[in-house]
């Protein structure tokens, strides 16, 4: 792995000034240099902490988290990132709040932001809603800042929406960069983003969408595989195709898991719900048709059950490049015989990759911290050098 | 606005030493100089933060929050104030706790205070209970401190009780002081604190009571308007009358919203529940008569419905001073056509005043921080000068 | 009480290096010197804070709390300890998390630990489960640390399990050490750990077990008293007997509360559930037999009701040494006539000991802080001296 100074040298080569005072919604909003800067600073912050050097840049300030869906690792990753930089996390729980009593998003966005430096939002439940909600919050705090209501403009970090899951996919990519010894070594590698059977219903599409939208920028051969009827958002597929052209990789689709796994360097098998069904669900939800939603969920569960053969088995793994493809997952996985009777992956496969999987997850706090750092710090290179030189202990030993 | 040094000069003129090691329950417990000191220090802390100077005075310590009612802005204001000064917020949630299992207030007050520097309490649900509860907590931590159980005596900040809402009304007043260019300019101004129709039932009386109890000390002409049957606590009206005499303003009452709005410089239309009904409700609650409470609520809703004409309309706004009275609200407001079919205020009126309303709210974190600062810091002028001179960055840039 | 330098002298005499990079599960895992070091450092940290010297050793970092049972004082004690040392508390609430969705303990343990310095766990609900769970978490973070998933190995502090409640009993013991003017003065003192009637059912056994397991190491005459059928874990009784032999005290049992109280220097009357019944309950729970659990609870409540005479009355207190035994309780107590009709203790007895009881509780945050400090700091004596010499103010005055 590169040391702090090598990473600094790398950072100096990049043009990433537009990240400053900006938000992070979708990886395809950002330039290659900007993504590279996030990965580089994530590794730099990690080097600092590994060497017991505190990267705290905030003496006080709040990191607001808004989770509209359950979360363990993303919640803790955001809390860790904020704490690392000196921000105290304050959860905005709509249950606890008065949003129920008719408070508007515009008002809430300002009321929670008087001393907020960053707002992390997870809103992945309803197609067409999550990203829109995050943009609205951004517009409202922008307005509040312009009008002098807010002293600082809090920056938004997308902790998962209906379209993309950038903190996950950027962590996945940094894991690959480090596993394969550099981003240049990812060119021409085959990654299989495939659907897999899960007894639990309606998992978000943001991971498969985010993966094809990001990995196609690394010159990789990206294959999306799923049974018929499990299509993802067409807009994101267009982005994947565009990226493949622009960055010299490829994007292909198949309805065969076998074909996707064949000679793959990396496999990412996980369940998701059909896009069309999620649209229908959002529509029914909007109309308050909850019985119809239950009915829809029953249908989808039985539809899933027709594809139990879509599983990451030992047998299937042997068909990958030298039988040694890197297995990836955003976790938690549905593990056959462990967490469920039949699921996404064989227990023996999952166990063999447990350590790399946990390492994959370990990048997320640093990715989030890097996004905050680059969005809030005007001269990252100067500040990082100062932190390194000051050498302030994180833990007095 | 005054700069830091002007504010320091103003602070030096004031006698506010009794705030130290004391609590903040009701504005009418405090002298003019003490209130002036809170406003002055609130602005000084704001200047520091605006100039990226950290006002952190606690290296460690806890700010305990006890919310017996939902809250967004007060919760975040308290968290922001504590964080600004270096205290970590710890919510005391009675649900999570063992209070249910027969723990007494005395015991709890001590158990949560071993390392607590401040306790913020919101308890506005039951007439005759909230303020009493806050005083009890204060007495018990006093006792614990005297007896050597507690190493420091945590200071109490009333985040809203059944009688007063000082962090709201002090923020409202600071907003007025800054909008009108100084406290002296408020003399003779007419402020209309009027009831307004809301479809939601049983809103606390602490805001109207707090407003007439505080604004009558600023030499303003304070008018309280409500339909018959919506009287507030008589004790607070007596305080308002006393204040008006003492400080050269006036306090009058009317059952006509039109009369209140006529030529008003400031209007504060919001809903509240009748005092007598709230007393009845508290009594029924004490007797565990929940069916009777439901019945009472039904009655009150229909009683409200008889007064839908009590709304802050564009038409009514034209009758205010030059048709340009400053519209105020503690938020969230019930906005006709937006958050409800018929409510407290026309959407167009609310929208025109959105920015001033948000600015009004933005003072609350600083008011709370100033209360904590003045109650915990022995020599505020020295400490504030040191903070200013040290010029420690809040955010490294 | 000893001052900081005397305590430092005491600490220098002790061999406690094995506490470093280790966990605290059960007091009987530790040597006398190690326990003595915890008490000594707890008092040293307290002296620092009493003298407004900040003992903050972490510039950033997380203290994770996992509470599988309600808690007020332990929750706040852990939060206070973490805050005192510079760690931000992050609650891991399984409700909020995806544990429900089939996440394994191994995975969770790593996912929450990427930036965790300490994990405090309370899991006292099911016999045979709590301690096992805590050990599992420790093994998994060990593995994660060895495999390079975690940059630091978070240390575990047992905040109460099915076997022991070390932060409670160590605080109880430090209270005794200070009340009796030194640990040597505890030799030969009689302490009565007795069952007492409570209308609430199924209180954990960890306190009585922890008390007989710890106090028998201080050369005390420990008497355990309970009605027939309220036996505790036999393994812990064996430890108590072994300790009594090794450390020159005694351990005896009786089914008479009178006999236990006779001439006792210290009494610790509290309710607990029979071990055998708790085993049965755990078994039923495992089998999902919830009706049977309800039935069992009914039986146990009526069994309790047969022993209402097991109460700490004024009359019984007169039979203790000079009628002045020190009354102890982990709180909250079931107080006859106050928190229940008939309970563990007379209100007048409880009231007379209220201040010592609160002082007893006040040691817990420092005990927890000392455990964290000694488990995370390589050279405690050097670091404590530096903190003392630097004399950094906790609160700027």
CSV table of N, CA and C in Angstrom, one decimal, chain C residues 175-251:
chain,number,residue,atom,x,y,z
C,175,UNK,N,-16.6,2.0,47.5
C,175,UNK,CA,-17.4,2.7,48.5
C,175,UNK,C,-17.0,2.2,49.9
C,176,UNK,N,-16.9,0.9,50.0
C,176,UNK,CA,-16.6,0.4,51.4
C,176,UNK,C,-15.2,0.7,51.8
C,177,UNK,N,-14.3,0.6,50.8
C,177,UNK,CA,-12.9,1.0,51.1
C,177,UNK,C,-12.8,2.4,51.6
C,178,UNK,N,-13.5,3.3,51.0
C,178,UNK,CA,-13.5,4.7,51.4
C,178,UNK,C,-14.3,5.0,52.7
C,179,UNK,N,-15.4,4.3,52.8
C,179,UNK,CA,-16.2,4.4,54.1
C,179,UNK,C,-15.5,3.9,55.3
C,180,UNK,N,-14.8,2.8,55.1
C,180,UNK,CA,-14.1,2.2,56.3
C,180,UNK,C,-12.6,2.6,56.4
C,181,UNK,N,-12.2,3.6,55.6
C,181,UNK,CA,-10.9,4.2,55.7
C,181,UNK,C,-9.7,3.2,55.3
C,182,UNK,N,-10.0,2.5,54.2
C,182,UNK,CA,-8.9,1.6,53.7
C,182,UNK,C,-9.3,0.2,53.6
C,183,UNK,N,-8.7,-0.5,52.6
C,183,UNK,CA,-9.1,-1.9,52.3
C,183,UNK,C,-8.7,-2.8,53.5
C,184,UNK,N,-7.6,-2.4,54.2
C,184,UNK,CA,-7.2,-3.3,55.3
C,184,UNK,C,-8.3,-3.3,56.4
C,185,UNK,N,-9.0,-2.2,56.5
C,185,UNK,CA,-10.0,-2.2,57.6
C,185,UNK,C,-11.3,-3.0,57.3
C,186,UNK,N,-11.3,-3.6,56.1
C,186,UNK,CA,-12.5,-4.5,55.8
C,186,UNK,C,-12.3,-5.9,56.3
C,187,UNK,N,-11.1,-6.3,56.6
C,187,UNK,CA,-10.8,-7.6,57.1
C,187,UNK,C,-11.6,-7.9,58.3
C,188,UNK,N,-12.3,-9.0,58.3
C,188,UNK,CA,-13.1,-9.5,59.5
C,188,UNK,C,-14.4,-8.8,59.6
C,189,UNK,N,-14.7,-7.9,58.7
C,189,UNK,CA,-16.1,-7.3,58.8
C,189,UNK,C,-17.1,-8.2,58.2
C,190,UNK,N,-18.3,-8.2,58.8
C,190,UNK,CA,-19.4,-9.1,58.4
C,190,UNK,C,-20.3,-8.4,57.4
C,191,UNK,N,-20.4,-8.9,56.2
C,191,UNK,CA,-21.4,-8.4,55.2
C,191,UNK,C,-22.4,-9.4,54.9
C,192,UNK,N,-23.7,-9.0,55.0
C,192,UNK,CA,-24.9,-9.8,54.8
C,192,UNK,C,-25.5,-9.5,53.4
C,193,UNK,N,-25.2,-10.5,52.5
C,193,UNK,CA,-25.9,-10.3,51.1
C,193,UNK,C,-27.1,-11.2,51.2
C,194,UNK,N,-28.3,-10.5,51.4
C,194,UNK,CA,-29.5,-11.3,51.6
C,194,UNK,C,-30.6,-11.0,50.6
C,195,UNK,N,-31.3,-12.0,50.3
C,195,UNK,CA,-32.5,-11.9,49.4
C,195,UNK,C,-33.5,-11.0,50.2
C,196,UNK,N,-34.4,-10.3,49.4
C,196,UNK,CA,-35.4,-9.5,50.0
C,196,UNK,C,-36.6,-9.6,49.1
C,197,UNK,N,-37.8,-9.5,49.7
C,197,UNK,CA,-39.0,-9.6,48.9
C,197,UNK,C,-39.2,-8.3,48.0
C,198,UNK,N,-39.7,-8.6,46.7
C,198,UNK,CA,-40.0,-7.6,45.8
C,198,UNK,C,-41.2,-8.0,45.0
C,199,UNK,N,-42.2,-7.1,44.8
C,199,UNK,CA,-43.3,-7.5,44.0
C,199,UNK,C,-43.0,-7.7,42.5
C,200,UNK,N,-41.8,-7.1,42.1
C,200,UNK,CA,-41.5,-7.3,40.7
C,200,UNK,C,-40.6,-8.5,40.6
C,201,UNK,N,-40.8,-9.2,39.5
C,201,UNK,CA,-40.3,-10.6,39.3
C,201,UNK,C,-39.0,-10.7,38.5
C,202,UNK,N,-38.2,-11.7,38.8
C,202,UNK,CA,-37.1,-12.1,37.9
C,202,UNK,C,-35.9,-11.1,37.9
C,203,UNK,N,-35.6,-10.6,39.0
C,203,UNK,CA,-34.4,-9.7,39.0
C,203,UNK,C,-33.1,-10.5,38.9
C,204,UNK,N,-32.1,-10.0,38.2
C,204,UNK,CA,-30.9,-10.8,37.9
C,204,UNK,C,-30.1,-11.2,39.1
C,205,UNK,N,-29.4,-12.3,38.9
C,205,UNK,CA,-28.6,-12.8,40.0
C,205,UNK,C,-27.2,-12.3,40.1
C,206,UNK,N,-26.9,-11.4,39.1
C,206,UNK,CA,-25.5,-11.0,38.9
C,206,UNK,C,-24.9,-10.2,40.1
C,207,UNK,N,-25.8,-9.5,40.8
C,207,UNK,CA,-25.4,-8.7,42.0
C,207,UNK,C,-25.0,-9.6,43.2
C,208,UNK,N,-25.9,-10.4,43.6
C,208,UNK,CA,-25.5,-11.3,44.8
C,208,UNK,C,-24.3,-12.2,44.4
C,209,UNK,N,-24.3,-12.7,43.2
C,209,UNK,CA,-23.2,-13.5,42.8
C,209,UNK,C,-21.9,-12.7,42.8
C,210,UNK,N,-22.0,-11.5,42.2
C,210,UNK,CA,-20.8,-10.7,42.1
C,210,UNK,C,-20.3,-10.3,43.5
C,211,UNK,N,-21.2,-10.0,44.4
C,211,UNK,CA,-20.8,-9.6,45.8
C,211,UNK,C,-20.1,-10.7,46.5
C,212,UNK,N,-20.7,-11.9,46.5
C,212,UNK,CA,-20.0,-13.0,47.2
C,212,UNK,C,-18.7,-13.4,46.6
C,213,UNK,N,-18.6,-13.2,45.2
C,213,UNK,CA,-17.4,-13.5,44.5
C,213,UNK,C,-16.3,-12.5,44.7
C,214,UNK,N,-16.6,-11.3,45.1
C,214,UNK,CA,-15.6,-10.2,45.2
C,214,UNK,C,-15.3,-10.0,46.7
C,215,UNK,N,-16.3,-9.9,47.6
C,215,UNK,CA,-16.1,-9.5,49.0
C,215,UNK,C,-15.3,-10.5,49.7
C,216,UNK,N,-15.4,-11.8,49.3
C,216,UNK,CA,-14.7,-12.9,49.9
C,216,UNK,C,-13.2,-12.7,49.7
C,217,UNK,N,-12.8,-11.8,48.8
C,217,UNK,CA,-11.4,-11.6,48.5
C,217,UNK,C,-10.8,-10.5,49.4
C,218,UNK,N,-11.7,-9.8,50.2
C,218,UNK,CA,-11.2,-8.7,51.0
C,218,UNK,C,-11.1,-9.1,52.4
C,219,UNK,N,-11.1,-10.4,52.7
C,219,UNK,CA,-11.0,-10.9,54.1
C,219,UNK,C,-12.2,-10.7,54.9
C,220,UNK,N,-13.4,-10.5,54.2
C,220,UNK,CA,-14.6,-10.2,54.9
C,220,UNK,C,-15.3,-11.5,55.3
C,221,UNK,N,-16.2,-11.5,56.3
C,221,UNK,CA,-17.1,-12.6,56.6
C,221,UNK,C,-18.3,-12.4,55.8
C,222,UNK,N,-18.5,-13.1,54.7
C,222,UNK,CA,-19.6,-13.0,53.8
C,222,UNK,C,-20.6,-14.0,54.1
C,223,UNK,N,-21.9,-13.5,54.3
C,223,UNK,CA,-23.0,-14.4,54.5
C,223,UNK,C,-24.0,-14.2,53.4
C,224,UNK,N,-24.4,-15.3,52.8
C,224,UNK,CA,-25.5,-15.2,51.8
C,224,UNK,C,-26.7,-15.8,52.4
C,225,UNK,N,-27.8,-15.0,52.4
C,225,UNK,CA,-29.0,-15.5,53.0
C,225,UNK,C,-30.2,-15.4,52.0
C,226,UNK,N,-31.0,-16.5,51.9
C,226,UNK,CA,-32.2,-16.4,51.0
C,226,UNK,C,-33.1,-17.5,51.5
C,227,UNK,N,-34.4,-17.4,51.1
C,227,UNK,CA,-35.3,-18.5,51.4
C,227,UNK,C,-34.9,-19.7,50.6
C,228,UNK,N,-35.3,-20.9,51.1
C,228,UNK,CA,-35.1,-22.1,50.3
C,228,UNK,C,-35.7,-21.9,48.9
C,229,UNK,N,-35.0,-22.4,47.9
C,229,UNK,CA,-35.5,-22.3,46.5
C,229,UNK,C,-35.0,-21.1,45.8
C,230,UNK,N,-34.2,-20.2,46.5
C,230,UNK,CA,-33.7,-19.0,45.8
C,230,UNK,C,-32.2,-19.1,45.6
C,231,UNK,N,-31.7,-20.4,45.4
C,231,UNK,CA,-30.3,-20.6,45.3
C,231,UNK,C,-29.7,-19.8,44.1
C,232,UNK,N,-28.4,-19.5,44.2
C,232,UNK,CA,-27.7,-18.8,43.0
C,232,UNK,C,-26.8,-19.9,42.3
C,233,UNK,N,-26.0,-19.4,41.3
C,233,UNK,CA,-25.2,-20.4,40.6
C,233,UNK,C,-24.2,-21.1,41.5
C,234,UNK,N,-24.2,-22.4,41.5
C,234,UNK,CA,-23.3,-23.1,42.3
C,234,UNK,C,-21.8,-22.8,42.0
C,235,UNK,N,-21.5,-22.6,40.7
C,235,UNK,CA,-20.1,-22.3,40.4
C,235,UNK,C,-19.6,-21.1,41.1
C,236,UNK,N,-20.4,-20.1,41.3
C,236,UNK,CA,-20.0,-18.9,41.9
C,236,UNK,C,-19.8,-19.1,43.4
C,237,UNK,N,-20.6,-20.0,44.0
C,237,UNK,CA,-20.5,-20.3,45.4
C,237,UNK,C,-19.1,-21.0,45.6
C,238,UNK,N,-18.7,-21.8,44.7
C,238,UNK,CA,-17.4,-22.5,44.9
C,238,UNK,C,-16.3,-21.5,44.8
C,239,UNK,N,-16.4,-20.5,44.0
C,239,UNK,CA,-15.4,-19.4,43.9
C,239,UNK,C,-15.4,-18.7,45.2
C,240,UNK,N,-16.5,-18.4,45.8
C,240,UNK,CA,-16.6,-17.7,47.1
C,240,UNK,C,-15.9,-18.5,48.2
C,241,UNK,N,-16.1,-19.8,48.2
C,241,UNK,CA,-15.5,-20.6,49.2
C,241,UNK,C,-14.0,-20.6,49.0
C,242,UNK,N,-13.5,-20.8,47.7
C,242,UNK,CA,-12.1,-20.8,47.4
C,242,UNK,C,-11.5,-19.5,47.9
C,243,UNK,N,-12.1,-18.4,47.5
C,243,UNK,CA,-11.6,-17.0,47.9
C,243,UNK,C,-11.5,-16.9,49.4
C,244,UNK,N,-12.5,-17.4,50.1
C,244,UNK,CA,-12.5,-17.2,51.6
C,244,UNK,C,-11.3,-17.9,52.2
C,245,UNK,N,-11.0,-19.1,51.7
C,245,UNK,CA,-9.8,-19.9,52.1
C,245,UNK,C,-8.6,-19.1,51.8
C,246,UNK,N,-8.5,-18.7,50.5
C,246,UNK,CA,-7.2,-18.1,50.0
C,246,UNK,C,-6.9,-16.7,50.7
C,247,UNK,N,-8.0,-16.0,51.0
C,247,UNK,CA,-7.8,-14.6,51.5
C,247,UNK,C,-8.2,-14.4,52.9
C,248,UNK,N,-8.4,-15.5,53.6
C,248,UNK,CA,-8.6,-15.3,55.1
C,248,UNK,C,-9.9,-14.7,55.5
C,249,UNK,N,-10.9,-14.9,54.7
C,249,UNK,CA,-12.2,-14.5,55.2
C,249,UNK,C,-13.1,-15.7,55.4
C,250,UNK,N,-14.4,-15.5,55.3
C,250,UNK,CA,-15.2,-16.7,55.4
C,250,UNK,C,-16.5,-16.5,54.4
C,251,UNK,N,-17.0,-17.6,54.1
C,251,UNK,CA,-18.3,-17.6,53.3
C,251,UNK,C,-19.2,-18.6,53.9
